[in-house]
CSV table of C-alpha atoms in Angstrom, one decimal:
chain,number,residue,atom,x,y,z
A,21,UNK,CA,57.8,72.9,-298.2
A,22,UNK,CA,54.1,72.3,-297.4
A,23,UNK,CA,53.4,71.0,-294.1
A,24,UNK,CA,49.7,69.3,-294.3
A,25,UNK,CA,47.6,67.9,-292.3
A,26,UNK,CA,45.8,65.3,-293.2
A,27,UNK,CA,42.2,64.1,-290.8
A,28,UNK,CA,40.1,60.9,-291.4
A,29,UNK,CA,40.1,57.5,-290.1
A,30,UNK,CA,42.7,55.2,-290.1
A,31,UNK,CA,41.6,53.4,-293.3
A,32,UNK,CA,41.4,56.2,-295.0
A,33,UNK,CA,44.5,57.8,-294.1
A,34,UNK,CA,46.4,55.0,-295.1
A,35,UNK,CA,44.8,54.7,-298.8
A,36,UNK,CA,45.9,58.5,-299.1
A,37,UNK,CA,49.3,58.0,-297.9
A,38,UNK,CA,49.5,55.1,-300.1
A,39,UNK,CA,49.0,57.7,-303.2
A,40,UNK,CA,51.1,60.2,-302.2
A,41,UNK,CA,53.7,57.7,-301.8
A,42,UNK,CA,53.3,57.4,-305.4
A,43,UNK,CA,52.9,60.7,-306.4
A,44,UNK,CA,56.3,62.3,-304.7
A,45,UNK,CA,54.9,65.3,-303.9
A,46,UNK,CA,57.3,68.1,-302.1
A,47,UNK,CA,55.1,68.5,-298.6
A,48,UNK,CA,54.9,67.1,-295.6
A,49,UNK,CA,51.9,64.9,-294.4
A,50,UNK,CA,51.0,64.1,-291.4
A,51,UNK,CA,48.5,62.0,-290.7
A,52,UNK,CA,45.8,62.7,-288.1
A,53,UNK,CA,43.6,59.5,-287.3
A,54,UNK,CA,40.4,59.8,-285.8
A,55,UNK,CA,37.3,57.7,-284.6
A,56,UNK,CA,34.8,60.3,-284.3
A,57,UNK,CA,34.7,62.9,-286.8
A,58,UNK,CA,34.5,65.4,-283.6
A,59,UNK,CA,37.6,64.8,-282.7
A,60,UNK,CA,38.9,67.2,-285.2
A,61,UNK,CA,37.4,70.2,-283.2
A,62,UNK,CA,39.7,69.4,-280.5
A,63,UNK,CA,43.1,69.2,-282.4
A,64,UNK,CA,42.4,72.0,-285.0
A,65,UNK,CA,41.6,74.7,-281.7
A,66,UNK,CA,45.0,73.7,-280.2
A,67,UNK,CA,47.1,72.7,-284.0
A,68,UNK,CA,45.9,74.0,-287.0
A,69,UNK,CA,48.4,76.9,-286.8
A,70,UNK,CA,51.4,74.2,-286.9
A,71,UNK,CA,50.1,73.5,-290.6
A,72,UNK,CA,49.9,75.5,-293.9
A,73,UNK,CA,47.1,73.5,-294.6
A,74,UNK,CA,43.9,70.8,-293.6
A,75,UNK,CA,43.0,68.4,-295.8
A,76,UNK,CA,40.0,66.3,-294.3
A,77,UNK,CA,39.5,62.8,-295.7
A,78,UNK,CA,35.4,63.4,-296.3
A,79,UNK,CA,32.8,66.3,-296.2
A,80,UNK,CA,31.2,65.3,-293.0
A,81,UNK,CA,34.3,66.8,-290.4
A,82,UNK,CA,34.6,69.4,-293.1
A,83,UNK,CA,31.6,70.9,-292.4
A,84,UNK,CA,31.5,70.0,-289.1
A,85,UNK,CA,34.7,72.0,-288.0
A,86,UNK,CA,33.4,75.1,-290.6
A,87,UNK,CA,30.3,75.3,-288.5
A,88,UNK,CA,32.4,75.4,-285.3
A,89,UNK,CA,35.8,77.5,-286.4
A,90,UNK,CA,37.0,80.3,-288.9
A,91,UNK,CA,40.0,78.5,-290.8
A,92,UNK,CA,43.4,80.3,-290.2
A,93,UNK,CA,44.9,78.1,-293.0
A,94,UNK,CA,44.0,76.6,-296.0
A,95,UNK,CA,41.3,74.1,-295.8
A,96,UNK,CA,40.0,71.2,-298.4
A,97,UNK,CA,38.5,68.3,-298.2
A,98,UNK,CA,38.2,65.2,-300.6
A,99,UNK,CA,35.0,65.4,-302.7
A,100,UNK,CA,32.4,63.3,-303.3
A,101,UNK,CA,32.3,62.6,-306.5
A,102,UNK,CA,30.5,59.5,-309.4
A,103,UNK,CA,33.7,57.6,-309.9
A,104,UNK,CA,33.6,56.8,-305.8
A,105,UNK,CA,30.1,56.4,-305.8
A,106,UNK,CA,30.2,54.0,-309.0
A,107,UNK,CA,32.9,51.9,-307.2
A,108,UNK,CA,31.2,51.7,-304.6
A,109,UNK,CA,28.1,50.0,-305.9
A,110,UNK,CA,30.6,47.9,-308.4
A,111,UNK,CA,31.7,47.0,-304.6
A,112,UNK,CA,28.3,45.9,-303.3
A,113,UNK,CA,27.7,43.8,-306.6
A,114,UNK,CA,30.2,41.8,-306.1
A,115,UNK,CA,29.1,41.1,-303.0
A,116,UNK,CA,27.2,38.2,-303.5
A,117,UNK,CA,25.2,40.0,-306.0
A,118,UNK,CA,23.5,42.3,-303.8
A,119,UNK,CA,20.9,44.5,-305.6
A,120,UNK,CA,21.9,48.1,-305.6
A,121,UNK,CA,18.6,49.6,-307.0
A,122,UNK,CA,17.2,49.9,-303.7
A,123,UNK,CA,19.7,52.0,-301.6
A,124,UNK,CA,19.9,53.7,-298.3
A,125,UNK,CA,22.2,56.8,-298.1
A,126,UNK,CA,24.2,59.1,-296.6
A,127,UNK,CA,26.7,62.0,-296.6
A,128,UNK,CA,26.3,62.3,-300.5
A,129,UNK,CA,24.2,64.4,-303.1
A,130,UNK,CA,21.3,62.8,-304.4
A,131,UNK,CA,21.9,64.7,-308.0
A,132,UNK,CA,25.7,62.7,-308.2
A,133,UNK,CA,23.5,59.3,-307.4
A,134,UNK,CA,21.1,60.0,-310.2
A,135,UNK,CA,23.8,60.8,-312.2
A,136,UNK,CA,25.5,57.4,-311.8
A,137,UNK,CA,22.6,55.6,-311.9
A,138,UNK,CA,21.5,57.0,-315.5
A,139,UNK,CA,25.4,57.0,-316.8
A,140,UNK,CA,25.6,53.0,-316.2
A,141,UNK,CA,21.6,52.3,-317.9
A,142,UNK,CA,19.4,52.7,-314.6
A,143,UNK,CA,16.0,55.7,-315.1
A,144,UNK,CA,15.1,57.3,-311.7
A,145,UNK,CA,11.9,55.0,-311.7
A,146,UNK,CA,14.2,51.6,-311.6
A,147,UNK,CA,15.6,53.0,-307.9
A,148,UNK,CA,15.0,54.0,-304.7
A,149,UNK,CA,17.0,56.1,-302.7
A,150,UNK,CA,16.4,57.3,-299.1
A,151,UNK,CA,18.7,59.7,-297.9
A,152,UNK,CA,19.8,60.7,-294.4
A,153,UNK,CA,19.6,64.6,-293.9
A,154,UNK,CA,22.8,65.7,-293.6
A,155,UNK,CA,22.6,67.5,-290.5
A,156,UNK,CA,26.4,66.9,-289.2
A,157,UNK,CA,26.2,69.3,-286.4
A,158,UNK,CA,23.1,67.8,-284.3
A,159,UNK,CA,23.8,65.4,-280.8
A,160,UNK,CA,24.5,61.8,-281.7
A,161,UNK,CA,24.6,62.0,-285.3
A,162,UNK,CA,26.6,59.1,-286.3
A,163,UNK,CA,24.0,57.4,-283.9
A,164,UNK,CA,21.0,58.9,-285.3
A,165,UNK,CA,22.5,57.9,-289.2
A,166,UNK,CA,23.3,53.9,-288.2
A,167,UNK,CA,19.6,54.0,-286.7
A,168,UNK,CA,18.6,55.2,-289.8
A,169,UNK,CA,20.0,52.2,-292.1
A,170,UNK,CA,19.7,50.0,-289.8
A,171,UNK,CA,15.5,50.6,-289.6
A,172,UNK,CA,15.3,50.7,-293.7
A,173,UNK,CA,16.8,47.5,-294.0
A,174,UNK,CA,14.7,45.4,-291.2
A,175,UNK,CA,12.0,46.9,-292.4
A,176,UNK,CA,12.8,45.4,-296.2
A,177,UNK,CA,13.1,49.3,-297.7
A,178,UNK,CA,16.8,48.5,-299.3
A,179,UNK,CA,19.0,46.2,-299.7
A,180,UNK,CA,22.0,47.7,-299.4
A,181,UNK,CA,23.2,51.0,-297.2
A,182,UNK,CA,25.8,53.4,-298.6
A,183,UNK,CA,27.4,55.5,-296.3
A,184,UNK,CA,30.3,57.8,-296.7
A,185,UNK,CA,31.1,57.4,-292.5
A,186,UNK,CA,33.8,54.5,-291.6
A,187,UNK,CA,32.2,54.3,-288.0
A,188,UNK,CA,28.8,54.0,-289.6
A,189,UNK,CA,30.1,51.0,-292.4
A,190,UNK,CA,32.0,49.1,-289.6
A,191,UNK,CA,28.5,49.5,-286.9
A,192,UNK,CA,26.6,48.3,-289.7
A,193,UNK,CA,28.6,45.5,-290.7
A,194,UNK,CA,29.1,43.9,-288.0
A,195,UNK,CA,25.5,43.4,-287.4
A,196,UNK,CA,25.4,41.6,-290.9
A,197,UNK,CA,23.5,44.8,-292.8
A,198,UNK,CA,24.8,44.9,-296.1
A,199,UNK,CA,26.9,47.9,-296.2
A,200,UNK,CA,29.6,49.3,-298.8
A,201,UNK,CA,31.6,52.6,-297.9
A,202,UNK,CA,32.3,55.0,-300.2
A,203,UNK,CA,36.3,55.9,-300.9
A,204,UNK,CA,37.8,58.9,-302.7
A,205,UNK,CA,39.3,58.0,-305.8
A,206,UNK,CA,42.7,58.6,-306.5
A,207,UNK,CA,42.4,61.1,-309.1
A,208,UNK,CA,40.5,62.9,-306.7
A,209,UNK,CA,43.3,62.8,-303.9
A,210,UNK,CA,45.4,63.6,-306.1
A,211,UNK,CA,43.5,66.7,-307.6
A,212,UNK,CA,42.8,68.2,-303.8
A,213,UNK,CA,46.6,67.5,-303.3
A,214,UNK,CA,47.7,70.0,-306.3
A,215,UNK,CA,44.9,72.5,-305.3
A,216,UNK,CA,46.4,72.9,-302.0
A,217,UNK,CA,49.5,73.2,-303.5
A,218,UNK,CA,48.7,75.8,-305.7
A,219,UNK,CA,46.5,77.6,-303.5
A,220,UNK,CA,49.6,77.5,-301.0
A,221,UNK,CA,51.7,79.3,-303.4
A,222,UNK,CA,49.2,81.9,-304.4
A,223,UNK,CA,49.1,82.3,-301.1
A,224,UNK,CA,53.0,83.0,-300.4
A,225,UNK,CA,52.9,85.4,-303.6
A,226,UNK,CA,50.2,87.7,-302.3
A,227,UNK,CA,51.8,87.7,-298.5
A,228,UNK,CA,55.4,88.5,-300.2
A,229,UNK,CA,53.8,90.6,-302.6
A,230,UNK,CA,54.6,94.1,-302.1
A,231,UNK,CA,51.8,96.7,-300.2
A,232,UNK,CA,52.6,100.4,-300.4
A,233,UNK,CA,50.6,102.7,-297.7
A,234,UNK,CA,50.1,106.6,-298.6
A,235,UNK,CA,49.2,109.2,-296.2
A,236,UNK,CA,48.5,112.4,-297.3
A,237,UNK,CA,47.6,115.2,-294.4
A,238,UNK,CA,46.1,118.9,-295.0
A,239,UNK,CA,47.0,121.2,-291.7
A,240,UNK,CA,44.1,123.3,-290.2
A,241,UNK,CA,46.0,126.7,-291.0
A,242,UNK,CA,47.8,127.9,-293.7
A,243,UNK,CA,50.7,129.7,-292.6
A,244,UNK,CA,52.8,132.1,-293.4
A,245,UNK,CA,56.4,132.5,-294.0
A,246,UNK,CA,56.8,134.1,-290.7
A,247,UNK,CA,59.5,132.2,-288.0
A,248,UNK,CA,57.0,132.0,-285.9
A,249,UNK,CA,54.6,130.1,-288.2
A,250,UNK,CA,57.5,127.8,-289.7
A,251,UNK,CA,58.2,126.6,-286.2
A,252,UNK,CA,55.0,125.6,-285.2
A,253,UNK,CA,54.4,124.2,-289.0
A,254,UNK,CA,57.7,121.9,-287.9
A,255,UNK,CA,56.5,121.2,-284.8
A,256,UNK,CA,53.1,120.2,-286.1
A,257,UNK,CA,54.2,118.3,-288.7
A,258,UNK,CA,56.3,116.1,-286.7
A,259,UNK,CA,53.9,115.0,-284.7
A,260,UNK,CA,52.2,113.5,-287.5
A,261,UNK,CA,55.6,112.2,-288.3
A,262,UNK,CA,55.7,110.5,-284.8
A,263,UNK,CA,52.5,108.7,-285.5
A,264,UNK,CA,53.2,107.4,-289.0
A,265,UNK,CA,56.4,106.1,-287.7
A,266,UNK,CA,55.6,104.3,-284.7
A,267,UNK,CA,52.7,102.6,-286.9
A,268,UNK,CA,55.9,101.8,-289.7
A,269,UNK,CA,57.8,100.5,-286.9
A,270,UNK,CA,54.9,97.5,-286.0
A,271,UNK,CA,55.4,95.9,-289.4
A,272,UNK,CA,58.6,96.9,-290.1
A,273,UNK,CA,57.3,98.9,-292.7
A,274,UNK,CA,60.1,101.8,-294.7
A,275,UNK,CA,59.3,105.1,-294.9
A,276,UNK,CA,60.0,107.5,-297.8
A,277,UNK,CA,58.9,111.2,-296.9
A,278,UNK,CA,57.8,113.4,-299.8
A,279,UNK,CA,59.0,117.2,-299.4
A,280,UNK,CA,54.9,118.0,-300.2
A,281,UNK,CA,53.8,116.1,-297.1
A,282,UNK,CA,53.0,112.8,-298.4
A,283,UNK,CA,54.4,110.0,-296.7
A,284,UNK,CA,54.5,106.3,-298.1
A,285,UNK,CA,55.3,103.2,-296.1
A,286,UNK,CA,56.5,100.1,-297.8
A,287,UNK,CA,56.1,96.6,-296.5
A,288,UNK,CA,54.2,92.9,-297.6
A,289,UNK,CA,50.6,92.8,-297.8
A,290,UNK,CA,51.0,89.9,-294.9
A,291,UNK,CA,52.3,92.3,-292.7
A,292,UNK,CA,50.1,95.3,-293.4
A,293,UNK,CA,46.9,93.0,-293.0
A,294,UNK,CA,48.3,91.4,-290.0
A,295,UNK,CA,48.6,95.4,-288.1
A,296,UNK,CA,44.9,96.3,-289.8
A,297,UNK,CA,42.8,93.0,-289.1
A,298,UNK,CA,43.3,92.3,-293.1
A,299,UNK,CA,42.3,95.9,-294.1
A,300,UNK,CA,39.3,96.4,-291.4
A,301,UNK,CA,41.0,98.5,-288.4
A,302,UNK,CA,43.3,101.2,-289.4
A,303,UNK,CA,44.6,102.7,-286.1
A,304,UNK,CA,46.7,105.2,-288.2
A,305,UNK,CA,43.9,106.8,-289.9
A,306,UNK,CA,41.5,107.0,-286.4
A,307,UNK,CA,45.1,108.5,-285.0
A,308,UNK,CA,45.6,110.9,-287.3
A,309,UNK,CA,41.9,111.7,-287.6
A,310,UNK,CA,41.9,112.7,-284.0
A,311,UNK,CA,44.5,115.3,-284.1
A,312,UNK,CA,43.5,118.8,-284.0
A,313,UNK,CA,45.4,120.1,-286.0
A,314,UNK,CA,44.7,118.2,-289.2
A,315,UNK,CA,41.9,119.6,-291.3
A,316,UNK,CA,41.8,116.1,-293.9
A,317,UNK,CA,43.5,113.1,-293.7
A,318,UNK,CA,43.4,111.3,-296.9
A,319,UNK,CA,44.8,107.1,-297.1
A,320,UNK,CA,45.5,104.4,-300.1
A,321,UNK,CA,46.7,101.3,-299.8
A,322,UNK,CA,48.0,99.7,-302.8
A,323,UNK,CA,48.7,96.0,-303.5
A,324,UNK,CA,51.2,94.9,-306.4
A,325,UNK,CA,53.3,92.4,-307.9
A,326,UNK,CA,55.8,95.8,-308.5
A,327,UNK,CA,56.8,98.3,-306.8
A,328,UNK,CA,55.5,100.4,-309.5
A,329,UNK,CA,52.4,98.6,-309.4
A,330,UNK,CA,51.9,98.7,-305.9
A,331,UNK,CA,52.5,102.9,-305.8
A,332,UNK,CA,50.2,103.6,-308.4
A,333,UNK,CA,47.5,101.7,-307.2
A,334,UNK,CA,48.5,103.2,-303.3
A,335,UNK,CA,48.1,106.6,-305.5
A,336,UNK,CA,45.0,105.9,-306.8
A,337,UNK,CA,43.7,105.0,-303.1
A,338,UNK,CA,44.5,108.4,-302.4
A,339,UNK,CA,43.3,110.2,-304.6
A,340,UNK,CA,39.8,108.3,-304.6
A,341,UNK,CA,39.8,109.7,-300.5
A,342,UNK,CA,40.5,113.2,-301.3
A,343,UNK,CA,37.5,113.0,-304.1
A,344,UNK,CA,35.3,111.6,-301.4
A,345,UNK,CA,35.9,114.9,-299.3
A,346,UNK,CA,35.9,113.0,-295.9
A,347,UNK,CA,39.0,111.5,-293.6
A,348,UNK,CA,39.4,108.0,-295.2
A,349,UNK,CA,40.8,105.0,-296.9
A,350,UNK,CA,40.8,103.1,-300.3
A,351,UNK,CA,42.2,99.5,-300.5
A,352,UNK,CA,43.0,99.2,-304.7
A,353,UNK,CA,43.8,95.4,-305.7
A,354,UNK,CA,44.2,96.4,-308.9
A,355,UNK,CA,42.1,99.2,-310.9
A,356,UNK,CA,38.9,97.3,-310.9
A,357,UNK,CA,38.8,96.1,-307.6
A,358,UNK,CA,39.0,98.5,-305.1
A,359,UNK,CA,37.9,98.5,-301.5
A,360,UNK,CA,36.5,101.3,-299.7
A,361,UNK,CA,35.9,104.4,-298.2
A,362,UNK,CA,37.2,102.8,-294.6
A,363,UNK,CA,36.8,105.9,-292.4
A,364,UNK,CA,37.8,106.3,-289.0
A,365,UNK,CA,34.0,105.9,-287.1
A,366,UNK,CA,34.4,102.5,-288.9
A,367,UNK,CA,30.4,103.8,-289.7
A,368,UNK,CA,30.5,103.2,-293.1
A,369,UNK,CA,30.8,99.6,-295.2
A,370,UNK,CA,33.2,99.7,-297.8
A,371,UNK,CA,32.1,99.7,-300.9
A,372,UNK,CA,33.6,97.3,-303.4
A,373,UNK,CA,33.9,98.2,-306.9
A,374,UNK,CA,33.7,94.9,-309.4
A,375,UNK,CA,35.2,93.5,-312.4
A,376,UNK,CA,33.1,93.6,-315.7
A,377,UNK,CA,32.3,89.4,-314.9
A,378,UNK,CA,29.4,90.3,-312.3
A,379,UNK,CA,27.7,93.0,-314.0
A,380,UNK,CA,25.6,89.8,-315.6
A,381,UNK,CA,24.9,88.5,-312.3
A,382,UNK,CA,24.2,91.9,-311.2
A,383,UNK,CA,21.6,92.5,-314.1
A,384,UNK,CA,19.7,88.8,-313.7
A,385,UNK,CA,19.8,89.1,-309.2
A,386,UNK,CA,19.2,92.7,-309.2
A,387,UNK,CA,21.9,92.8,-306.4
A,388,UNK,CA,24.4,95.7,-307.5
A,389,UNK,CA,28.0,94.4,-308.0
A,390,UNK,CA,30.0,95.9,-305.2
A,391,UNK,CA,28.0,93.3,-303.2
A,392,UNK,CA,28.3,90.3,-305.0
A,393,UNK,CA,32.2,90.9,-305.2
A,394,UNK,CA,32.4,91.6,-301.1
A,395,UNK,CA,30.5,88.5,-300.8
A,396,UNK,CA,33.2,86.9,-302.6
A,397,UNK,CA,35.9,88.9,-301.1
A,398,UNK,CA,34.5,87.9,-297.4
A,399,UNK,CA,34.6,83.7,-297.9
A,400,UNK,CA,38.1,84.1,-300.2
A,401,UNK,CA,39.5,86.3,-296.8
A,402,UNK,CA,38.2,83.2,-294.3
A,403,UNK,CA,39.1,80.5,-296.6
A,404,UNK,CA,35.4,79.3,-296.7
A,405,UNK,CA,34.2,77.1,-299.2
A,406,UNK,CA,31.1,76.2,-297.8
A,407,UNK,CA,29.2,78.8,-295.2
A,408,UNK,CA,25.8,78.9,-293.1
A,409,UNK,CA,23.8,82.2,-294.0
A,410,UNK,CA,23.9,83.0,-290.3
A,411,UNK,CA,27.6,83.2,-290.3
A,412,UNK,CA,28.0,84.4,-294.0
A,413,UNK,CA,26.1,87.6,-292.5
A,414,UNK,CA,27.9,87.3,-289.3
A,415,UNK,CA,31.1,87.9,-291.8
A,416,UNK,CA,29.6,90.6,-293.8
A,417,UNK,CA,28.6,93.0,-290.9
A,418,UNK,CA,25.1,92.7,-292.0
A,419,UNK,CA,21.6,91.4,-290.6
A,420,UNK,CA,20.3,88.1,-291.1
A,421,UNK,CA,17.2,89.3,-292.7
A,422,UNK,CA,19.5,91.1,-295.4
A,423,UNK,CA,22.0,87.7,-295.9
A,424,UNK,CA,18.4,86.0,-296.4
A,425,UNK,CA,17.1,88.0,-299.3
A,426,UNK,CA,20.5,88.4,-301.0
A,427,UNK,CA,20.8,84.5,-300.7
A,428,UNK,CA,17.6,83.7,-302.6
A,429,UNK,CA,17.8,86.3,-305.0
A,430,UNK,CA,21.0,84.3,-306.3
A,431,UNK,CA,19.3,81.3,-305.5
A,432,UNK,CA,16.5,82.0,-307.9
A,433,UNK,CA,19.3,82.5,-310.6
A,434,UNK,CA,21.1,79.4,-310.0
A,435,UNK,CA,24.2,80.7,-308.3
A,436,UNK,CA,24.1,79.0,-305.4
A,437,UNK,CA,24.1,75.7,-304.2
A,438,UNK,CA,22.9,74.4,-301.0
A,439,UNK,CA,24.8,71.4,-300.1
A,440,UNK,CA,23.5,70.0,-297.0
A,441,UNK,CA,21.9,71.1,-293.8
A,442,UNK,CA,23.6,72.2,-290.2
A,443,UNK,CA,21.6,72.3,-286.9
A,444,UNK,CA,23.0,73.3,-283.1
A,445,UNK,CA,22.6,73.4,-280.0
A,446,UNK,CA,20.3,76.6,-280.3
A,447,UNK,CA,16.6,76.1,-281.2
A,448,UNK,CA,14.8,76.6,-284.4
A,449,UNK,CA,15.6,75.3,-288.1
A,450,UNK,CA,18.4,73.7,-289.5
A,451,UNK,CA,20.5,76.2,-291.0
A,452,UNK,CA,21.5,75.3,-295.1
A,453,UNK,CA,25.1,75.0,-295.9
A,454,UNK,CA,25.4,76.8,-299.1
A,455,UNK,CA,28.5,77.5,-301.3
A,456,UNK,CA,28.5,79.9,-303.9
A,457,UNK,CA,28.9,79.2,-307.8
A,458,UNK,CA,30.2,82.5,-309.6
């Protein structure tokens, strides 16, 4: 069973509840309230790990906390969608008829507004909308955002303020502004519910999933059939024995010994990326590397549904090192996605071979596809939706400067969105929240 976590304000957490009540799902909530949308920081640095998964009732923590922490767990949050934004204004109209062509706005995309606007009879010329920049990171923002509303409607700019913050709505209504607060609807509750479902249980198939590990050593000497030789061939070899054992013994890993040398270790993929930092540090290798009396030491890891599967792809791995010539390590997901070399200096990148889907993106960006698909790889290993190019290169081991011209190359294209804005404490710019679309 799913244990979830659920963050938002009270009012909020109680509509959800209210539909999960209804929808009889096999999980258990728990229901975080909060006043501030900061307070999240605090309880996911000392909780998350209790849950499988977050779900945050708006974007605004969301990006908040993604900004602040690497998620451990699954993470979601409601989205912002027309159907909320349409009931919303529905809301407001029946207020005492308030006009909702001149707006004030927050924590919601201008291109969903226009959207609903033009799908219930309005053209872009009939409204106005100001929008608050959505920097959710910078000092006093839920201030800076009623101050904002507040000074567009004394000043006669709208007549009504939408926000997508409960603090912001109650602040503003109880100094009489006209105010309506935008709610997830239920189909969209309910849709982020069976996503984090699903994505649970993909989760629990690859971590139970079966990861093979295939060592395959070359000696300095080749020796000869003299006693002499045999014993020290013995001797030699089981010292190499001794290291692949006491790394087996970490994650409980078996070991099946080949009479040509070969070794293989058998064990979940949860357990072999928990003891190499999800496929980054691989002590063993570096170990094994160091010895001076191995000439080559060649590594696959292989990832499968099968065992079968799993040992061919390990194979393949393997064999991909010895081609290379050098003391490394291929990770194969399946034969067209395959990770590596990972060598012991940890001087090299791995190189990630695509699937045929990117080779378009590839051929519009001009950004080869072993990139593209690390780039994907990188945000599906943290869990990130959403990601500041500072951190995105951060992730990818890679400059700033590099993450920058990458970014607007598949900006250019259309394959990324920017979705709001993220300052901190440090000076300079705003940093862009981006997600990407392929």
């Amino acid at each position: 069973m799913i244990r979830l976590a659920i963050l938002g304000p009270q009012k909020s957490l109680n509509y959800v509840q209210e539909i999960l009540s209804e929808m009889h799902c096999y999980l258990e909530a728990v229901y975080v309230p909060y006043t501030d949308y900061h307070e999240v920081l605090p309880f996911l640095e000392k909780s998350e790990r209790n849950f499988d998964a977050i779900l945050f009732t708006g974007m605004t923590p969301y990006l908040y906390a993604s900004q602040n922490l690497t998620p451990s767990v699954i993470w979601e949050y409601l989205p912002r969608n027309k159907i909320s934004f349409l009931s919303a204004l529905l809301k407001a109209n029946r207020q005492n008829g308030i006009n909702i062509c001149k707006i004030s706005l927050d924590c919601y995309e201008e291109s969903i507004v226009y959207e609903t606007y033009r799908e219930i009879g309005y053209q872009k010329n009939d409204i106005l909308i100001l929008k608050y920049p959505s920097l959710v990171t910078e000092e006093n923002y839920l201030t800076q955002v009623c101050q904002f509303h507040e000074l567009n409607y004394y000043k006669k700019k709208v007549g009504l303020c939408v926000t997508g913050l409960s603090f912001v709505a109650q602040t503003l209504s109880e100094k009489g502004i006209p105010c309506v607060k935008i709610e997830p609807s239920a189909d969209a509750i309910i849709q982020q519910i069976n996503k984090i479902q699903l994505n649970y249980q993909l989760r629990i198939k690859e971590e139970n999933s079966l990861a093979i590990l295939l060592i395959d050593t070359d000696f300095l000497e080749e020796y000869s059939v003299c006693n002499q030789n045999l014993i020290q061939r013995f001797k030699n070899k089981n010292q190499i024995l001794e290291l692949i054992y006491i790394f087996a013994s970490k994650m409980k890993a078996a070991v099946l010994e080949y009479p040509d040398g070969r070794c293989y270790l058998f064990t979940t993929t949860a357990d072999l990326k928990a003891e190499t930092d999800s496929f980054t540090r691989l002590e063993l290798l570096f170990s094994i590397h160091n010895k001076n009396i191995i000439k080559n030491v060649f590594m696959g890891i292989g990832l499968g549904e099968t065992p079968q599967s799993a040992k061919f792809h390990a194979e393949l791995g393997c064999q991909k090192a010895r081609q290379n010539g050098i003391d490394c390590c291929y990770i194969v997901y399946d034969e067209n996605s395959i990770a590596g070399p990972i060598s012991p200096s940890n001087k090299e990148e791995p190189v990630i071979h695509a699937d045929r889907p990117l080779l378009s993106i590839s051929q519009q960006t001009g950004i080869n596809t072993s990139t593209l698909q690390k780039m994907k790889l990188v945000l599906a290993q943290y869990h990130l939706d959403i990601v500041t190019p500072q951190k995105f290169a951060q992730l990818m081991h890679i400059s700033p400067r590099s993450m920058n011209r990458l970014l607007l190359a598949l900006e250019d294209h259309g394959y990324i969105q920017v979705v709001g804005k993220s300052s901190s404490s440090s000076p300079g710019r705003p940093s862009r929240l981006i997600r990407l679309n392929f």
